[in-house]
mmCIF file of C-alpha atoms in Angstrom:
data_model
loop_
_atom_site.group_PDB
_atom_site.id
_atom_site.type_symbol
_atom_site.label_atom_id
_atom_site.label_comp_id
_atom_site.label_asym_id
_atom_site.label_seq_id
_atom_site.Cartn_x
_atom_site.Cartn_y
_atom_site.Cartn_z
ATOM 1 C CA MET A 1 -0.091 -0.074 -0.023
ATOM 2 C CA ARG A 2 2.965 2.391 0.664
ATOM 3 C CA GLN A 3 4.331 1.750 -2.802
ATOM 4 C CA LEU A 4 0.752 2.576 -4.428
ATOM 5 C CA LEU A 5 1.317 5.919 -2.463
ATOM 6 C CA GLY A 6 4.693 6.355 -3.393
ATOM 7 C CA VAL A 7 5.303 6.693 0.044
ATOM 8 C CA LYS A 8 8.804 4.837 0.790
ATOM 9 C CA ALA A 9 9.613 5.258 4.393
ATOM 10 C CA PRO A 10 8.309 3.249 7.008
ATOM 11 C CA PRO A 11 5.601 5.337 8.928
ATOM 12 C CA GLU A 12 6.354 6.427 12.483
ATOM 13 C CA LYS A 13 5.121 4.274 15.713
ATOM 14 C CA VAL A 14 1.646 5.999 16.802
ATOM 15 C CA VAL A 15 0.891 4.665 19.936
ATOM 16 C CA VAL A 16 -3.024 5.565 21.339
ATOM 17 C CA ARG A 17 -3.939 5.359 24.599
ATOM 18 C CA ALA A 18 -7.037 5.951 26.064
ATOM 19 C CA ASP A 19 -8.151 5.589 29.586
ATOM 20 C CA LEU A 20 -11.599 4.109 29.730
ATOM 21 C CA PRO A 21 -13.737 2.548 32.150
ATOM 22 C CA ARG A 22 -13.220 -1.189 32.618
ATOM 23 C CA ALA A 23 -16.279 -3.204 32.085
ATOM 24 C CA LEU A 24 -18.045 -4.823 35.337
ATOM 25 C CA ALA A 25 -17.003 -8.392 35.441
ATOM 26 C CA VAL A 26 -19.516 -10.882 36.811
ATOM 27 C CA ARG A 27 -18.903 -14.182 37.705
ATOM 28 C CA ALA A 28 -22.087 -16.114 38.490
ATOM 29 C CA ARG A 29 -20.650 -19.756 39.312
ATOM 30 C CA ALA A 30 -18.016 -21.955 37.634
ATOM 31 C CA PRO A 31 -18.163 -23.404 34.286
ATOM 32 C CA GLY A 32 -20.386 -26.084 33.725
ATOM 33 C CA ALA A 33 -21.847 -25.867 37.357
ATOM 34 C CA PRO A 34 -25.799 -26.302 37.941
ATOM 35 C CA PRO A 35 -27.723 -23.423 39.286
ATOM 36 C CA ARG A 36 -27.224 -22.822 42.909
ATOM 37 C CA PRO A 37 -29.639 -22.378 45.934
ATOM 38 C CA ALA A 38 -31.069 -18.893 45.993
ATOM 39 C CA SER A 39 -29.917 -16.182 48.263
ATOM 40 C CA ASP A 40 -32.062 -14.391 50.177
ATOM 41 C CA SER A 41 -33.288 -11.975 47.625
ATOM 42 C CA ALA A 42 -36.895 -11.897 46.423
ATOM 43 C CA SER A 43 -36.182 -12.158 42.866
ATOM 44 C CA PRO A 44 -36.497 -16.072 41.704
ATOM 45 C CA LEU A 45 -34.155 -15.137 38.874
ATOM 46 C CA HIS A 46 -30.654 -16.803 38.043
ATOM 47 C CA TRP A 47 -27.870 -15.032 36.184
ATOM 48 C CA PRO A 48 -28.028 -16.670 32.534
ATOM 49 C CA LEU A 49 -24.729 -17.427 31.950
ATOM 50 C CA ASP A 50 -22.075 -20.046 33.585
ATOM 51 C CA ASP A 51 -19.377 -17.815 32.984
ATOM 52 C CA GLY A 52 -20.227 -14.435 34.024
ATOM 53 C CA GLY A 53 -18.995 -12.286 31.304
ATOM 54 C CA PHE A 54 -18.676 -8.707 31.035
ATOM 55 C CA VAL A 55 -21.347 -6.315 31.384
ATOM 56 C CA THR A 56 -20.332 -3.590 28.522
ATOM 57 C CA ARG A 57 -23.865 -1.369 28.586
ATOM 58 C CA GLY A 58 -26.155 -1.253 31.022
ATOM 59 C CA GLN A 59 -29.981 -0.330 31.034
ATOM 60 C CA VAL A 60 -30.867 3.297 30.183
ATOM 61 C CA GLN A 61 -34.748 4.173 30.815
ATOM 62 C CA ALA A 62 -34.920 7.488 28.564
ATOM 63 C CA GLY A 63 -38.108 9.508 27.263
ATOM 64 C CA ASP A 64 -37.519 8.528 23.578
ATOM 65 C CA PRO A 65 -37.747 4.856 22.758
ATOM 66 C CA ALA A 66 -34.637 5.080 20.374
ATOM 67 C CA GLU A 67 -32.292 6.118 23.356
ATOM 68 C CA SER A 68 -33.240 3.669 25.470
ATOM 69 C CA HIS A 69 -31.016 0.339 26.218
ATOM 70 C CA PRO A 70 -34.079 -1.858 28.529
ATOM 71 C CA GLY A 71 -31.305 -4.637 29.299
ATOM 72 C CA ILE A 72 -28.145 -5.199 29.642
ATOM 73 C CA ASP A 73 -25.465 -6.067 27.259
ATOM 74 C CA ILE A 74 -22.971 -9.254 28.398
ATOM 75 C CA ALA A 75 -19.797 -9.521 26.440
ATOM 76 C CA VAL A 76 -19.050 -13.468 25.992
ATOM 77 C CA PRO A 77 -17.879 -15.892 22.881
ATOM 78 C CA THR A 78 -20.035 -16.850 20.237
ATOM 79 C CA GLY A 79 -21.753 -20.043 20.994
ATOM 80 C CA THR A 80 -21.406 -19.322 24.792
ATOM 81 C CA ALA A 81 -24.724 -21.432 26.458
ATOM 82 C CA VAL A 82 -27.287 -19.140 27.526
ATOM 83 C CA ARG A 83 -29.340 -20.154 29.882
ATOM 84 C CA ALA A 84 -33.170 -19.628 31.220
ATOM 85 C CA ALA A 85 -32.763 -17.283 34.252
ATOM 86 C CA ALA A 86 -35.612 -19.160 36.122
ATOM 87 C CA ALA A 87 -38.338 -21.885 34.804
ATOM 88 C CA GLY A 88 -41.287 -20.837 32.129
ATOM 89 C CA VAL A 89 -42.831 -21.417 28.620
ATOM 90 C CA VAL A 90 -40.909 -20.002 25.261
ATOM 91 C CA ALA A 91 -43.390 -17.191 24.291
ATOM 92 C CA HIS A 92 -41.496 -16.246 21.570
ATOM 93 C CA ALA A 93 -38.122 -17.602 19.730
ATOM 94 C CA GLY A 94 -37.412 -16.390 16.397
ATOM 95 C CA THR A 95 -35.732 -13.488 14.573
ATOM 96 C CA ASP A 96 -36.115 -9.518 15.201
ATOM 97 C CA PRO A 97 -33.792 -6.420 13.026
ATOM 98 C CA ALA A 98 -32.355 -5.499 15.934
ATOM 99 C CA TYR A 99 -32.467 -8.304 18.508
ATOM 100 C CA GLY A 100 -31.604 -10.811 15.602
ATOM 101 C CA LEU A 101 -32.146 -14.503 16.959
ATOM 102 C CA PHE A 102 -33.895 -14.116 20.314
ATOM 103 C CA VAL A 103 -35.868 -16.072 23.114
ATOM 104 C CA LEU A 104 -38.504 -14.185 25.043
ATOM 105 C CA LEU A 105 -39.896 -16.635 28.028
ATOM 106 C CA ARG A 106 -42.817 -15.856 30.712
ATOM 107 C CA HIS A 107 -42.221 -17.091 34.438
ATOM 108 C CA ILE A 108 -44.508 -16.777 37.021
ATOM 109 C CA ASP A 109 -45.434 -13.614 39.202
ATOM 110 C CA GLY A 110 -45.588 -11.436 35.969
ATOM 111 C CA TYR A 111 -41.618 -11.879 34.964
ATOM 112 C CA GLU A 112 -40.615 -11.805 31.517
ATOM 113 C CA THR A 113 -37.070 -12.622 30.323
ATOM 114 C CA MET A 114 -35.475 -11.985 26.998
ATOM 115 C CA TYR A 115 -32.418 -12.939 25.314
ATOM 116 C CA GLY A 116 -31.015 -11.500 22.415
ATOM 117 C CA HIS A 117 -28.211 -11.741 19.552
ATOM 118 C CA ALA A 118 -28.338 -15.529 19.831
ATOM 119 C CA SER A 119 -26.569 -17.445 17.200
ATOM 120 C CA ARG A 120 -28.287 -20.872 17.405
ATOM 121 C CA LEU A 121 -31.809 -21.302 19.645
ATOM 122 C CA VAL A 122 -31.928 -24.638 20.945
ATOM 123 C CA VAL A 123 -35.968 -23.922 22.346
ATOM 124 C CA ARG A 124 -38.936 -23.111 19.999
ATOM 125 C CA GLU A 125 -42.017 -21.440 20.976
ATOM 126 C CA GLY A 126 -44.619 -23.069 23.441
ATOM 127 C CA ASP A 127 -41.031 -25.136 24.876
ATOM 128 C CA SER A 128 -41.527 -25.370 28.591
ATOM 129 C CA VAL A 129 -38.148 -24.605 30.230
ATOM 130 C CA VAL A 130 -36.527 -25.050 33.716
ATOM 131 C CA ALA A 131 -34.347 -22.664 35.070
ATOM 132 C CA GLY A 132 -30.822 -23.406 34.111
ATOM 133 C CA GLN A 133 -31.834 -25.153 31.070
ATOM 134 C CA VAL A 134 -29.557 -24.237 27.827
ATOM 135 C CA ILE A 135 -32.177 -22.183 25.830
ATOM 136 C CA ALA A 136 -29.529 -20.478 22.625
ATOM 137 C CA LEU A 137 -26.149 -19.919 22.267
ATOM 138 C CA SER A 138 -24.574 -16.524 22.184
ATOM 139 C CA GLY A 139 -23.593 -14.630 19.145
ATOM 140 C CA SER A 140 -24.016 -11.379 17.256
ATOM 141 C CA SER A 141 -26.736 -11.332 15.191
ATOM 142 C CA GLY A 142 -29.085 -8.444 14.785
ATOM 143 C CA ARG A 143 -28.234 -5.120 15.673
ATOM 144 C CA SER A 144 -25.024 -5.918 17.247
ATOM 145 C CA THR A 145 -21.245 -5.474 16.537
ATOM 146 C CA ALA A 146 -19.539 -8.111 18.881
ATOM 147 C CA PRO A 147 -20.711 -11.482 20.413
ATOM 148 C CA HIS A 148 -22.961 -10.989 23.435
ATOM 149 C CA LEU A 149 -25.865 -11.661 25.198
ATOM 150 C CA HIS A 150 -28.308 -8.900 25.949
ATOM 151 C CA PHE A 151 -30.552 -9.809 28.756
ATOM 152 C CA GLU A 152 -33.711 -7.964 29.620
ATOM 153 C CA ILE A 153 -35.883 -8.384 32.647
ATOM 154 C CA ARG A 154 -39.932 -7.225 32.659
ATOM 155 C CA ARG A 155 -42.368 -7.782 34.990
ATOM 156 C CA GLU A 156 -46.078 -6.844 34.672
ATOM 157 C CA GLY A 157 -44.759 -5.048 31.290
ATOM 158 C CA LYS A 158 -42.124 -2.529 33.101
ATOM 159 C CA SER A 159 -38.459 -2.816 32.290
ATOM 160 C CA LEU A 160 -35.977 -3.640 35.152
ATOM 161 C CA ASP A 161 -32.392 -3.431 35.615
ATOM 162 C CA PRO A 162 -31.000 -7.242 35.805
ATOM 163 C CA LEU A 163 -28.103 -6.161 38.007
ATOM 164 C CA THR A 164 -30.016 -4.543 40.556
ATOM 165 C CA VAL A 165 -33.054 -7.713 40.735
ATOM 166 C CA MET A 166 -30.863 -10.574 39.964
ATOM 167 C CA LYS A 167 -29.848 -13.584 42.803
ATOM 168 C CA ARG A 168 -26.187 -13.543 42.955
ATOM 169 C CA GLU A 169 -24.039 -16.382 42.794
ATOM 170 C CA ASN A 170 -20.711 -15.926 43.666
#
């Protein structure tokens, strides 16, 4: 490329340094371990990944839906097992322009959980699932720039922040 542009000398080294905040590291439980008994939290929901992942974007509630981010994004490698946060029924499983391949689960007490940007779905609409069951494999489908899980929690139609309502397993 330098020859095509007529540049004969190698370019000087350029060092770019940016002090960015680090992503929140969340470790839910050891890889492959079954879900553990819940803590004293009132939420019946569990973290949807064996290897916690890194939360790269949190929930943002804004008046303009285009500026809102109703869930959290958790960076994980493509093909990571995505698990049901609680027992429930698959209300929807399919494709969406924004969320790509996604699963929406309905749970007791008015809870719903949504899992987006999957590379593969392993459940279908109408399936019953148990807490911790693999429902999808993570990916980067839909409007996504890198492999991750987009995870939402809703209760009675209201979006909740997963980081404040989830049972934490250390």
